[in-house]
Amino acid sequence: MSSVGNSLFKQLYGLVITVVSAPFALSANLFK
């Protein structure tokens, strides 16, 4: 149970990192 929750948490964390970092990358390219 804990291993399944851990993998799910890692997937969710990776998705959040991608969503959060995407606008910063776009703004960095825009304001370069």
PDB file of C-alpha atoms in Angstrom:
ATOM      1  CA  MET A   1       0.000   0.000   0.000  1.00  0.00           C
ATOM      2  CA  SER A   2       2.729   2.459   0.970  1.00  0.00           C
ATOM      3  CA  SER A   3       4.789   1.637  -2.148  1.00  0.00           C
ATOM      4  CA  VAL A   4       1.782   2.379  -4.380  1.00  0.00           C
ATOM      5  CA  GLY A   5       1.135   5.657  -2.575  1.00  0.00           C
ATOM      6  CA  ASN A   6       4.826   6.543  -2.841  1.00  0.00           C
ATOM      7  CA  SER A   7       4.930   6.016  -6.619  1.00  0.00           C
ATOM      8  CA  LEU A   8       1.679   7.951  -7.012  1.00  0.00           C
ATOM      9  CA  PHE A   9       3.109  10.786  -4.929  1.00  0.00           C
ATOM     10  CA  LYS A  10       6.245  10.837  -7.103  1.00  0.00           C
ATOM     11  CA  GLN A  11       4.131  11.060 -10.280  1.00  0.00           C
ATOM     12  CA  LEU A  12       2.019  13.851  -8.795  1.00  0.00           C
ATOM     13  CA  TYR A  13       5.148  15.680  -7.590  1.00  0.00           C
ATOM     14  CA  GLY A  14       6.728  15.425 -11.052  1.00  0.00           C
ATOM     15  CA  LEU A  15       3.554  16.761 -12.645  1.00  0.00           C
ATOM     16  CA  VAL A  16       3.434  19.703 -10.225  1.00  0.00           C
ATOM     17  CA  ILE A  17       7.102  20.511 -10.892  1.00  0.00           C
ATOM     18  CA  THR A  18       6.442  20.472 -14.647  1.00  0.00           C
ATOM     19  CA  VAL A  19       3.366  22.710 -14.368  1.00  0.00           C
ATOM     20  CA  VAL A  20       5.106  25.162 -12.008  1.00  0.00           C
ATOM     21  CA  SER A  21       8.365  25.386 -13.964  1.00  0.00           C
ATOM     22  CA  ALA A  22       6.723  25.754 -17.397  1.00  0.00           C
ATOM     23  CA  PRO A  23       5.523  29.392 -16.913  1.00  0.00           C
ATOM     24  CA  PHE A  24       8.930  30.383 -15.497  1.00  0.00           C
ATOM     25  CA  ALA A  25      10.667  28.926 -18.555  1.00  0.00           C
ATOM     26  CA  LEU A  26       8.250  30.740 -20.873  1.00  0.00           C
ATOM     27  CA  SER A  27       8.642  34.064 -19.044  1.00  0.00           C
ATOM     28  CA  ALA A  28      12.433  33.649 -19.025  1.00  0.00           C
ATOM     29  CA  ASN A  29      12.342  33.251 -22.811  1.00  0.00           C
ATOM     30  CA  LEU A  30       9.984  36.214 -23.218  1.00  0.00           C
ATOM     31  CA  PHE A  31      11.945  38.631 -21.019  1.00  0.00           C
ATOM     32  CA  LYS A  32      15.380  37.544 -22.209  1.00  0.00           C
TER      33      LYS A  32
END
